[in-house]
XYZ file of C-alpha atoms in Angstrom:
741
model
C -0.051 -0.198 0.444
C 2.729 2.735 0.789
C 4.712 1.744 -2.169
C 1.094 2.825 -4.631
C 0.106 5.292 -2.666
C 4.002 6.473 -2.876
C 4.249 5.986 -7.450
C 0.683 6.074 -8.033
C -1.014 9.354 -6.673
C -0.537 12.194 -7.604
C 0.769 15.084 -6.056
C -1.526 17.218 -5.475
C -3.375 14.075 -4.235
C -0.826 12.730 -1.642
C -1.988 16.740 -1.002
C -5.357 16.731 -0.152
C -4.941 12.672 0.580
C -2.090 14.600 3.713
C -5.078 16.703 4.763
C -7.728 15.038 5.219
C -5.896 12.017 7.258
C -4.108 14.844 9.206
C -6.343 18.276 9.228
C -8.436 16.396 12.195
C -5.788 15.510 14.499
C -3.984 19.428 14.028
C -7.803 21.058 15.019
C -7.673 18.011 17.617
C -4.227 18.988 19.215
C -5.406 22.977 18.756
C -8.368 22.741 20.058
C -7.192 20.215 23.263
C -4.073 23.215 23.159
C -6.171 26.321 24.442
C -8.207 24.502 26.870
C -5.697 23.048 27.673
C -3.769 27.310 28.687
C -6.986 28.267 30.030
C -7.589 25.426 32.191
C -3.708 26.595 33.689
C -5.315 30.006 34.186
C -8.799 28.771 35.805
C -6.869 26.927 37.930
C -4.338 29.647 39.483
C -8.221 31.948 39.907
C -9.238 28.527 41.653
C -6.569 28.918 44.004
C -6.602 32.662 44.356
C -9.284 32.520 45.673
C -9.340 29.401 47.699
C -10.792 26.644 45.685
C -9.890 23.640 45.085
C -11.787 22.373 41.564
C -10.698 19.156 41.995
C -12.023 17.746 45.080
C -14.886 20.075 44.200
C -16.139 18.755 41.042
C -15.530 15.204 41.961
C -19.182 14.120 43.677
C -18.415 10.289 44.389
C -17.004 12.459 47.953
C -17.561 14.839 49.896
C -14.798 18.052 49.257
C -12.688 18.928 52.580
C -12.082 21.732 54.278
C -8.459 21.674 52.929
C -7.746 23.213 49.278
C -4.389 21.177 47.471
C -4.621 22.392 44.134
C -4.300 19.522 41.802
C -5.021 19.898 38.048
C -5.068 16.814 35.915
C -5.185 15.968 32.087
C -8.885 15.451 33.002
C -10.291 18.644 33.109
C -8.487 20.769 30.344
C -8.973 17.426 28.340
C -13.449 18.133 29.613
C -13.421 21.592 28.549
C -12.101 19.737 25.251
C -14.498 17.485 24.877
C -17.200 20.245 25.288
C -16.863 22.248 22.721
C -15.839 19.780 21.154
C -19.328 17.732 21.461
C -21.695 20.722 22.264
C -23.364 21.825 19.876
C -25.088 18.166 19.181
C -26.940 18.958 22.127
C -28.509 22.196 21.524
C -31.216 21.776 19.812
C -33.697 23.586 17.835
C -36.193 25.124 18.937
C -37.840 22.891 21.048
C -40.016 23.203 24.903
C -38.137 20.583 27.669
C -38.773 19.987 31.280
C -36.633 22.351 33.220
C -35.023 25.171 32.302
C -31.637 25.694 35.095
C -30.872 29.951 35.223
C -27.857 31.087 35.866
C -27.256 34.866 36.563
C -22.783 35.707 36.958
C -20.592 37.784 37.455
C -16.115 37.406 37.849
C -15.953 34.272 39.676
C -14.816 32.154 36.517
C -13.821 28.934 38.466
C -16.557 29.012 40.848
C -19.377 29.165 37.432
C -16.403 26.109 35.465
C -18.047 23.774 39.139
C -20.770 24.545 38.450
C -21.204 23.206 34.293
C -18.694 20.740 34.770
C -21.367 19.490 37.821
C -23.834 20.216 35.693
C -22.710 18.735 32.213
C -22.727 15.083 34.731
C -26.550 16.032 36.191
C -29.128 17.060 33.212
C -30.787 14.978 30.419
C -29.902 17.890 27.749
C -32.805 15.949 25.867
C -35.683 17.654 27.929
C -33.979 20.285 29.626
C -31.411 24.007 28.690
C -28.900 25.428 31.192
C -29.062 29.696 30.722
C -26.314 31.919 31.781
C -26.992 35.186 32.496
C -23.154 36.682 32.162
C -23.764 40.350 34.091
C -20.279 42.124 32.389
C -17.673 39.707 33.834
C -14.479 41.560 33.368
C -12.729 38.165 34.367
C -12.040 35.019 32.340
C -16.312 34.147 32.709
C -17.324 34.708 28.851
C -13.815 32.739 27.622
C -15.370 29.643 30.039
C -18.077 30.535 28.569
C -16.814 29.882 24.841
C -16.332 26.075 26.001
C -19.886 25.186 26.606
C -21.852 27.610 24.297
C -23.105 23.861 22.880
C -24.733 22.589 26.206
C -25.722 25.993 27.962
C -27.881 29.558 26.452
C -25.708 32.609 26.919
C -26.859 36.256 28.023
C -24.176 38.718 27.482
C -24.681 41.760 29.697
C -23.578 45.778 28.812
C -23.679 46.288 32.640
C -24.178 43.880 35.950
C -27.824 44.298 36.552
C -27.883 42.406 39.659
C -29.272 38.970 40.412
C -33.115 39.937 40.270
C -32.664 41.761 36.707
C -30.748 38.026 35.540
C -33.349 35.236 36.697
C -36.438 37.141 34.798
C -33.858 38.192 31.508
C -33.465 33.884 31.866
C -37.131 33.762 32.674
C -38.325 34.950 29.952
C -36.258 33.732 27.224
C -36.448 29.624 28.554
C -37.976 27.255 27.402
C -39.751 24.975 30.437
C -42.740 24.428 32.140
C -40.549 24.879 35.334
C -37.570 26.757 35.664
C -34.941 26.060 38.038
C -33.084 29.874 39.352
C -29.508 27.916 40.422
C -26.444 29.619 41.789
C -23.146 29.487 40.301
C -21.135 28.587 43.835
C -22.326 25.400 43.544
C -21.635 21.786 42.417
C -24.149 19.750 41.629
C -25.009 15.920 43.346
C -26.548 12.831 41.941
C -30.347 13.618 41.645
C -30.070 17.485 41.908
C -32.572 17.592 39.242
C -34.689 14.350 39.178
C -35.680 15.151 42.719
C -37.133 19.001 42.086
C -39.123 17.496 38.744
C -40.342 14.428 40.686
C -41.375 16.603 43.163
C -43.655 19.588 41.911
C -45.305 16.472 38.622
C -46.363 13.981 41.712
C -47.906 16.998 43.874
C -49.848 19.528 42.318
C -50.320 21.688 45.445
C -46.222 21.868 45.689
C -45.492 25.412 44.093
C -41.976 25.949 44.161
C -39.684 22.906 45.511
C -36.132 24.475 47.526
C -32.846 22.223 47.807
C -30.686 20.973 50.800
C -27.655 22.883 50.301
C -24.447 21.743 52.450
C -21.419 23.519 52.870
C -17.929 22.555 51.668
C -16.692 20.162 54.502
C -20.597 18.179 54.197
C -22.509 20.555 57.054
C -26.143 21.770 56.399
C -25.826 25.516 55.582
C -30.231 25.544 54.828
C -32.720 22.512 54.811
C -35.844 24.812 54.430
C -35.971 28.235 56.280
C -38.212 29.753 58.718
C -39.487 33.446 57.878
C -39.474 34.995 61.174
C -43.104 37.568 62.293
C -40.171 40.597 61.824
C -39.163 39.413 58.402
C -36.051 38.027 59.819
C -35.354 34.425 58.627
C -33.053 31.830 60.881
C -31.762 28.622 58.152
C -32.920 25.510 59.821
C -31.007 22.831 60.277
C -27.010 25.117 59.705
C -24.143 23.820 60.810
C -25.754 20.246 61.340
C -25.085 16.398 59.701
C -26.813 15.615 57.135
C -27.804 12.587 58.544
C -29.342 13.951 61.784
C -33.427 12.789 60.848
C -34.906 15.571 61.032
C -33.423 17.593 58.219
C -33.859 14.879 55.140
C -37.646 14.285 54.523
C -39.418 16.112 52.501
C -41.420 19.253 54.504
C -43.394 22.695 53.173
C -41.604 25.248 54.915
C -41.931 29.087 54.765
C -39.067 29.442 52.204
C -35.931 27.761 50.078
C -33.093 30.310 48.778
C -32.701 31.200 44.923
C -29.812 29.523 44.989
C -31.494 26.356 43.838
C -35.394 26.909 43.885
C -37.757 25.241 41.036
C -40.877 27.382 40.295
C -43.502 26.438 38.471
C -43.185 28.466 35.522
C -46.823 29.698 34.706
C -46.730 30.945 38.852
C -43.076 32.887 38.260
C -45.178 35.007 35.154
C -48.263 35.431 37.388
C -46.399 36.572 39.687
C -44.900 38.364 37.824
C -41.576 37.299 38.281
C -39.472 38.364 40.616
C -40.119 41.702 42.001
C -37.886 44.613 41.313
C -38.535 46.339 44.864
C -35.701 44.480 45.547
C -33.075 44.449 42.929
C -30.429 43.648 42.400
C -30.543 41.611 45.439
C -31.893 39.785 48.699
C -35.236 39.377 49.553
C -36.592 38.400 46.112
C -36.395 34.350 46.949
C -38.210 34.737 50.195
C -41.033 37.334 48.495
C -41.557 34.735 45.411
C -42.554 31.726 47.502
C -44.630 33.833 49.617
C -45.812 34.553 46.756
C -46.359 30.795 45.738
C -48.120 31.153 49.497
C -49.927 33.292 49.016
C -51.634 31.287 45.610
C -52.656 28.290 47.823
C -49.822 26.484 46.600
C -47.220 25.472 48.948
C -43.330 25.976 49.264
C -41.131 21.976 50.013
C -38.257 21.862 50.652
C -36.975 18.658 49.311
C -33.902 17.242 50.973
C -32.746 14.206 47.673
C -31.329 17.187 45.462
C -27.890 18.298 46.871
C -25.909 20.941 46.223
C -22.611 22.657 47.680
C -22.564 25.891 48.284
C -19.649 28.803 48.483
C -22.308 30.973 50.784
C -20.996 34.622 49.678
C -18.425 33.367 47.307
C -20.121 35.689 44.420
C -21.720 38.683 46.689
C -19.543 38.551 49.342
C -20.194 37.885 53.321
C -19.785 41.330 54.412
C -23.981 42.521 55.214
C -22.046 46.056 54.644
C -20.294 46.465 51.707
C -21.133 45.259 47.974
C -24.209 43.411 47.472
C -24.320 42.035 50.977
C -26.068 45.547 52.226
C -29.030 45.018 50.032
C -29.197 42.231 52.299
C -30.763 45.151 55.533
C -32.181 46.962 52.553
C -33.706 44.764 51.581
C -35.848 43.210 54.276
C -37.525 46.568 55.818
C -38.831 46.222 51.412
C -39.937 43.114 52.632
C -42.103 43.831 56.069
C -43.765 46.529 54.341
C -45.644 43.522 52.317
C -46.365 41.252 53.574
C -46.482 42.579 57.144
C -49.675 41.455 57.748
C -49.164 38.085 56.588
C -46.101 38.255 59.267
C -48.478 39.189 61.371
C -50.677 36.447 61.292
C -48.874 33.670 60.173
C -45.851 33.544 61.514
C -43.956 32.484 64.803
C -42.562 35.591 66.789
C -38.644 35.493 66.940
C -37.020 33.425 69.028
C -34.612 30.198 68.002
C -34.955 28.035 70.490
C -38.958 27.790 68.259
C -37.023 26.930 65.433
C -38.127 22.808 64.902
C -41.175 23.675 65.818
C -41.707 27.020 63.466
C -40.090 25.217 60.780
C -41.973 22.225 60.436
C -45.776 24.483 61.890
C -47.928 23.436 58.714
C -48.282 20.109 60.480
C -50.905 19.222 60.937
C -52.009 16.159 63.248
C -49.198 14.069 63.860
C -49.772 10.584 63.704
C -47.494 8.309 65.284
C -47.071 4.617 62.840
C -44.517 2.309 63.664
C -44.066 -1.777 61.960
C -41.170 -3.488 62.671
C -39.302 -2.678 58.849
C -38.951 -0.099 56.517
C -41.292 -0.583 53.725
C -40.589 -2.269 50.311
C -42.921 -1.781 48.200
C -41.072 -3.341 45.101
C -40.111 -6.378 46.908
C -43.785 -7.192 49.013
C -47.426 -6.190 48.864
C -47.234 -5.403 52.745
C -44.655 -2.822 52.235
C -46.638 -1.078 49.222
C -49.347 -1.481 51.332
C -47.645 0.330 54.325
C -45.713 3.116 51.486
C -49.944 3.719 50.310
C -50.434 3.748 54.245
C -47.992 7.137 54.871
C -48.487 8.744 50.709
C -52.705 8.611 51.728
C -52.588 10.465 55.919
C -49.118 13.205 54.991
C -52.925 14.160 52.390
C -54.102 16.095 55.637
C -51.703 14.451 58.638
C -47.611 14.715 59.216
C -47.150 10.705 59.934
C -43.666 10.141 61.587
C -42.406 5.721 61.010
C -40.806 5.018 63.608
C -38.897 1.558 62.297
C -38.264 -1.366 65.349
C -35.620 -3.653 63.777
C -31.920 -2.959 63.608
C -31.650 -3.689 59.614
C -32.922 -0.798 57.730
C -32.158 -0.786 54.131
C -31.881 3.261 54.199
C -32.416 3.237 49.768
C -35.783 2.392 50.721
C -35.612 4.467 54.619
C -34.478 7.258 51.579
C -37.434 6.648 49.442
C -39.467 7.640 52.448
C -37.606 11.477 52.881
C -38.498 11.474 49.416
C -41.904 11.468 49.946
C -41.727 13.564 52.960
C -42.378 10.435 55.400
C -40.278 11.578 58.203
C -38.341 8.540 59.842
C -36.729 7.430 63.120
C -35.698 4.781 65.036
C -37.134 2.367 68.375
C -34.941 4.217 70.632
C -36.164 7.515 69.294
C -40.513 6.721 70.131
C -40.128 7.530 74.468
C -38.421 10.983 73.409
C -40.699 11.380 70.514
C -44.479 10.863 72.950
C -43.096 13.115 75.544
C -42.343 15.676 72.009
C -44.113 14.990 69.749
C -48.077 15.353 71.169
C -48.951 12.776 68.753
C -53.216 12.461 68.612
C -53.364 8.781 67.169
C -50.985 6.235 66.316
C -51.046 3.061 63.896
C -49.327 0.712 64.724
C -48.557 -2.227 62.454
C -48.787 -6.544 63.305
C -49.121 -8.588 65.727
C -46.095 -8.081 67.351
C -44.362 -4.573 66.887
C -48.379 -3.759 68.452
C -47.424 -6.098 71.435
C -43.617 -4.312 71.773
C -45.033 -0.972 71.715
C -48.928 -0.583 72.143
C -48.412 -0.500 76.647
C -45.658 1.961 75.821
C -47.541 4.479 73.853
C -50.593 3.708 76.412
C -48.057 5.015 79.528
C -46.889 7.719 77.476
C -50.814 9.409 77.294
C -53.376 7.752 77.642
C -54.761 9.939 74.758
C -53.741 8.264 71.359
C -55.354 6.547 69.745
C -54.564 3.115 68.949
C -54.894 1.910 65.642
C -54.001 -2.213 65.617
C -53.016 -2.893 61.782
C -53.152 -6.797 61.264
C -52.406 -6.606 57.656
C -53.116 -9.690 58.208
C -54.561 -12.041 60.873
C -51.513 -14.148 61.318
C -53.952 -17.436 62.804
C -55.770 -17.202 60.900
C -52.541 -18.245 57.959
C -51.055 -20.775 60.335
C -54.879 -22.714 60.931
C -54.772 -22.937 57.172
C -51.441 -23.875 56.742
C -51.351 -26.371 59.630
C -54.525 -27.896 58.115
C -52.894 -28.249 55.545
C -50.007 -30.104 56.242
C -50.969 -31.184 59.697
C -47.679 -29.711 61.370
C -49.291 -29.914 64.581
C -46.485 -27.064 65.551
C -47.756 -24.968 63.518
C -51.098 -25.286 64.389
C -49.699 -24.363 68.175
C -48.530 -21.421 67.108
C -52.084 -20.596 65.215
C -53.231 -19.861 68.189
C -50.665 -18.173 69.972
C -52.096 -15.641 67.374
C -55.659 -15.958 68.240
C -54.977 -15.404 71.296
C -52.784 -12.250 71.334
C -54.691 -11.099 68.212
C -57.659 -11.276 70.086
C -56.204 -9.074 72.834
C -54.191 -6.628 71.116
C -58.360 -5.706 69.511
C -59.407 -5.814 72.625
C -57.024 -3.002 73.947
C -56.851 -1.229 70.812
C -59.116 1.825 69.796
C -60.151 -0.050 66.606
C -58.177 -2.125 63.800
C -58.159 -2.176 60.089
C -58.089 -5.156 58.372
C -56.710 -6.542 54.825
C -60.028 -8.062 54.640
C -63.553 -8.771 55.604
C -63.161 -11.999 55.433
C -60.711 -11.011 58.621
C -62.628 -8.044 60.396
C -65.606 -11.716 60.361
C -63.719 -13.781 61.769
C -62.012 -11.522 64.547
C -65.570 -10.232 65.418
C -66.527 -13.988 66.558
C -63.397 -13.699 68.169
C -64.328 -10.102 70.273
C -67.237 -8.705 69.919
C -67.614 -5.101 69.622
C -64.064 -4.690 68.495
C -64.089 -0.872 65.972
C -63.213 -2.614 63.132
C -62.221 -1.379 58.894
C -61.716 -2.444 56.115
C -58.471 -1.301 54.768
C -57.228 -3.162 52.012
C -54.453 -2.982 49.631
C -53.903 0.641 46.982
C -53.955 -0.260 43.522
C -53.947 1.777 40.559
C -54.839 0.664 37.705
C -52.253 0.900 34.716
C -53.138 2.724 30.645
C -53.942 -1.302 28.490
C -51.379 -3.827 27.398
C -50.364 -5.462 23.606
C -54.021 -7.197 22.963
C -53.767 -10.576 23.523
C -51.689 -12.162 20.200
C -49.301 -10.170 21.240
C -49.053 -11.926 24.180
C -47.624 -15.035 25.752
C -46.618 -17.902 29.079
C -47.550 -17.493 32.751
C -46.759 -14.531 35.511
C -46.323 -15.400 39.320
C -45.107 -11.775 40.960
C -44.891 -12.631 44.782
C -42.564 -12.783 47.908
C -41.291 -16.925 47.824
C -40.271 -15.616 52.020
C -43.254 -15.855 52.804
C -44.210 -19.390 53.137
C -48.141 -19.238 51.852
C -46.105 -18.166 47.847
C -43.370 -20.752 48.255
C -46.200 -23.147 48.789
C -48.405 -22.431 46.369
C -45.840 -21.968 43.713
C -44.901 -25.547 44.618
C -48.074 -26.791 44.054
C -48.979 -25.171 40.583
C -45.363 -27.153 40.301
C -46.152 -30.281 41.016
C -49.463 -30.468 40.417
C -50.373 -28.325 37.268
C -47.791 -27.016 35.894
C -47.627 -30.363 33.950
C -50.886 -30.996 32.775
C -51.505 -27.063 31.765
C -48.218 -28.365 29.313
C -49.979 -30.856 27.680
C -52.124 -28.282 26.359
C -50.267 -26.391 25.641
C -46.427 -27.873 24.863
C -44.591 -24.357 24.622
C -46.363 -22.596 27.705
C -43.874 -21.584 30.280
C -43.642 -20.019 34.392
C -41.918 -16.571 34.152
C -41.602 -16.932 38.790
C -40.535 -13.268 39.676
C -39.794 -12.004 43.738
C -37.703 -12.961 46.154
C -36.643 -15.572 47.490
C -37.265 -18.684 45.306
C -35.418 -22.155 46.442
C -33.062 -23.099 44.507
C -35.213 -26.224 43.151
C -36.837 -23.896 40.835
C -33.907 -22.820 39.355
C -33.431 -26.186 37.668
C -36.663 -26.742 36.212
C -36.168 -25.250 33.090
C -37.070 -27.605 30.919
C -40.410 -28.434 32.826
C -41.462 -25.289 31.557
C -40.285 -22.405 34.640
C -37.986 -19.638 34.656
C -36.599 -18.304 38.037
C -36.073 -14.993 37.140
C -35.331 -13.339 41.097
C -36.188 -10.486 42.019
C -37.014 -8.131 38.457
C -37.151 -4.380 40.044
C -39.662 -3.141 37.361
C -41.854 -5.476 36.443
C -43.939 -3.911 34.041
C -42.622 -5.315 31.286
C -43.604 -8.580 32.572
C -46.901 -7.797 33.155
C -47.327 -5.681 29.877
C -45.621 -9.565 28.009
C -47.723 -11.972 29.930
C -51.197 -13.312 28.985
C -52.795 -15.851 31.965
C -51.526 -14.621 35.924
C -51.481 -17.410 37.798
C -52.012 -17.098 42.192
C -52.256 -20.734 43.267
C -52.366 -19.761 47.194
C -53.755 -22.253 49.282
C -53.349 -20.577 52.604
C -53.293 -17.318 54.055
C -55.255 -14.638 55.280
C -55.916 -10.803 54.488
C -55.639 -9.169 51.624
C -53.397 -10.985 48.359
C -50.986 -7.850 47.071
C -49.612 -10.037 44.102
C -53.449 -10.281 42.627
C -54.468 -6.762 43.019
C -51.268 -6.014 41.359
C -52.733 -8.608 38.145
C -55.425 -7.092 38.504
C -54.674 -3.853 38.149
C -52.193 -4.012 34.664
C -55.271 -5.680 33.185
C -53.839 -9.454 32.600
C -56.474 -12.236 33.159
C -56.277 -14.036 36.683
C -56.728 -17.732 37.806
C -56.604 -18.287 41.379
C -57.836 -19.980 43.888
C -61.186 -19.134 46.909
C -58.356 -19.033 49.895
C -55.659 -15.901 46.998
C -60.183 -13.868 45.954
C -60.816 -12.935 49.463
C -61.318 -10.439 50.607
C -61.199 -8.856 47.026
C -65.009 -9.442 46.155
C -64.236 -11.423 43.230
C -67.314 -12.463 40.936
C -66.315 -16.062 39.450
C -66.300 -15.884 35.253
C -66.201 -11.816 35.661
C -63.214 -10.506 37.456
C -61.445 -14.111 37.760
C -60.957 -17.465 36.732
C -61.737 -19.285 40.986
C -60.343 -22.883 40.610
C -58.869 -25.219 44.190
C -58.444 -28.834 42.944
C -55.105 -29.574 40.474
C -57.364 -30.474 37.929
C -60.048 -27.348 37.650
C -57.294 -25.403 38.237
C -54.911 -26.422 34.983
C -58.309 -27.118 33.377
C -58.764 -22.933 33.460
C -55.832 -21.757 33.151
C -56.114 -24.278 30.081
C -59.246 -22.274 29.369
C -58.667 -19.038 30.109
C -55.129 -19.171 27.516
C -57.319 -19.869 24.591
C -60.800 -18.314 25.349
C -59.511 -14.613 23.363
C -62.913 -13.530 23.825
C -62.883 -14.641 27.809
C -60.041 -13.256 28.603
C -61.046 -9.716 26.910
C -63.986 -9.639 29.505
C -61.561 -11.034 32.325
C -59.400 -8.043 31.053
C -62.172 -5.325 31.561
C -63.746 -6.099 34.042
C -60.014 -5.873 36.264
C -59.901 -2.812 36.115
C -63.343 -0.815 36.709
C -62.971 -3.682 39.399
C -59.734 -2.007 40.949
C -60.542 1.492 39.717
C -64.090 0.618 42.235
C -62.099 -0.813 44.750
C -59.295 -1.108 45.432
C -57.246 2.221 44.084
C -55.315 5.556 45.990
C -58.762 7.811 45.848
C -61.115 5.568 47.633
C -58.529 3.412 49.994
C -57.569 7.232 50.570
C -61.033 8.284 52.141
C -61.464 5.300 54.212
C -58.007 5.933 55.598
C -58.304 9.599 56.804
C -62.540 8.637 57.567
C -61.079 6.377 59.789
C -57.953 8.388 61.159
C -60.666 11.251 61.088
C -63.509 9.594 63.127
C -61.072 8.277 65.646
C -60.411 11.604 66.701
C -63.113 13.416 66.439
C -62.681 17.737 65.820
C -59.262 18.476 64.911
C -60.030 21.864 65.289
C -60.338 21.413 68.993
C -57.109 18.722 69.392
C -55.482 21.359 67.273
C -55.948 24.448 69.334
C -55.719 21.395 72.796
C -52.537 20.850 72.214
C -51.068 24.228 70.651
C -51.745 26.505 72.825
C -50.226 29.883 73.791
C -47.508 27.602 72.173
C -48.362 28.765 68.113
C -48.512 31.885 66.188
C -51.604 34.220 65.868
C -53.552 32.279 63.676
C -51.639 28.852 62.349
C -51.437 28.018 59.132
C -52.513 24.401 59.715
């Protein structure tokens, strides 16, 4: 090839080939060189300002207080890559979910760390970044040229301040949500998603703010308080980010504009940031007051986290620079909101900060269980999470976990939902300090351990015993099926325990009417309510002809599930495969016995735990729930109904769900009848369509969040009586003139 190129090509062709081969290399080297030179200057600027860019930008570890500079090759290569691939990231005019608006004035090193963290976090297909350069005199313009494909830049000829710059950015923004962000920040993973998910999940949320963290890892702000004199208080300042008082989402007075999302329509309705506060300070406090005046909530969301170098851009001396406007604008803010502040806010008193920061808690309800809910792993957990969500509609639930084993990732899910959590070690303190009006204790073992503690701490607390399912019924059925005498004795022990707890409680919750009827015979006159599992109807999936195979979803550590599947594999599936040779049974769930994994040749596929089961429900033709013993309500059946996947189950499986054989499900108990029902449903498209249609309507009518949520809240409200009288008696003089509830 070398000889061919030398002998056959003309000089002109050789020169053109040389240009084609080496020009991109030269271009890349020049680009990297420019990035390297700029990176070096940026590092010098950062060092002069006491900023360790390498550590501050490494989101995998917390920045330290020390600032040992170490600018590496990755930094200038990052700049080169941002400049090279950027133009593809900025699509033509199109709507996006979120517009991130960043006003900047000098401090190029902070702007760099902010933008670099955003490039790791933001999906530019659904978000945009707008930078308003307030006539910076350092190398900010040069920096922004490296990000020109990722950010939209507005260049001002003079420093117009934070207020005007933010309003400028909002005018050109395309997002349905506006996110205002200081440039002296570095966002952490999940920062934007948590803000957006919060505002889109709750129509009451008008604005959402983040957890602000100092570079050394301490809390800078976890939502803020506005006192009745217009002064503000940074709740959580200097505390640990692991302190559970600051880890859950909640409604607050205001959140800092250093990281604040607001619905675009609300921002426009309020006329943007009020220019009376130009150039800066109190504009974010005022905006949040405006959001609340329109009937919306301001929410602090700790799942949205970022580092904030407070004072890096405006200074810290209230007598100099932009910082002096903090004092001036306080007076303007107080005059504007004087009446609301006097009526709805606490007098300034740092000793009452926790009360003020959480004063919008209406009634506090204690909820106790022995485990962190793992809703994607078992039906009981899904039910508990939905109970907490329902309670949160009108009160503040505090969830206490009695076991030592806590799943941190699932506890964070509760925090994100706005549920405060605590350990059993905190129970007595909480009972002393919080003034709970009701307590929901879940499962007999938990109720046995805490019911008397609650009664001794405060006899006024109304106690609800949530049985989940009647353990003695489940155990007695298993004992009868297996002939196990030990199980029969255990069933009798639970019968005595659950009956006693029911009599000692103010109200008892059952997952099914069957369980409630059983308890009515054991303990007549006990106030009882059926609280079933909540299920959300899904959109219709693929049609009959595009589906195949059988599906079972359940936690195999729950004995009724393991027994039912073993019965199906041994006695039912062989009969089904005689009629449907190619059909397979897909098993999904934690803790499946090893033997199930070895049955692939017999038409069984054990998939184990699957985080997202939606695709499996969408592909399955028939759901099977061969439950032979148990109690309560079967969450797996509710999920099949919610996904409109026609199912075959037993009489035990259908208990408490008001299912009609041939209308919402097929019901069979023997191996022969169960197999015949599966084959019939698998083949009969008309029957399949009827059951699918009826399933959706059945879930909406009996198990939807609206229906069950009303049951939960009416039950507790009815138990408490007149909530206004209760609140007035509890709060006494420890309230502002008219507490917002």
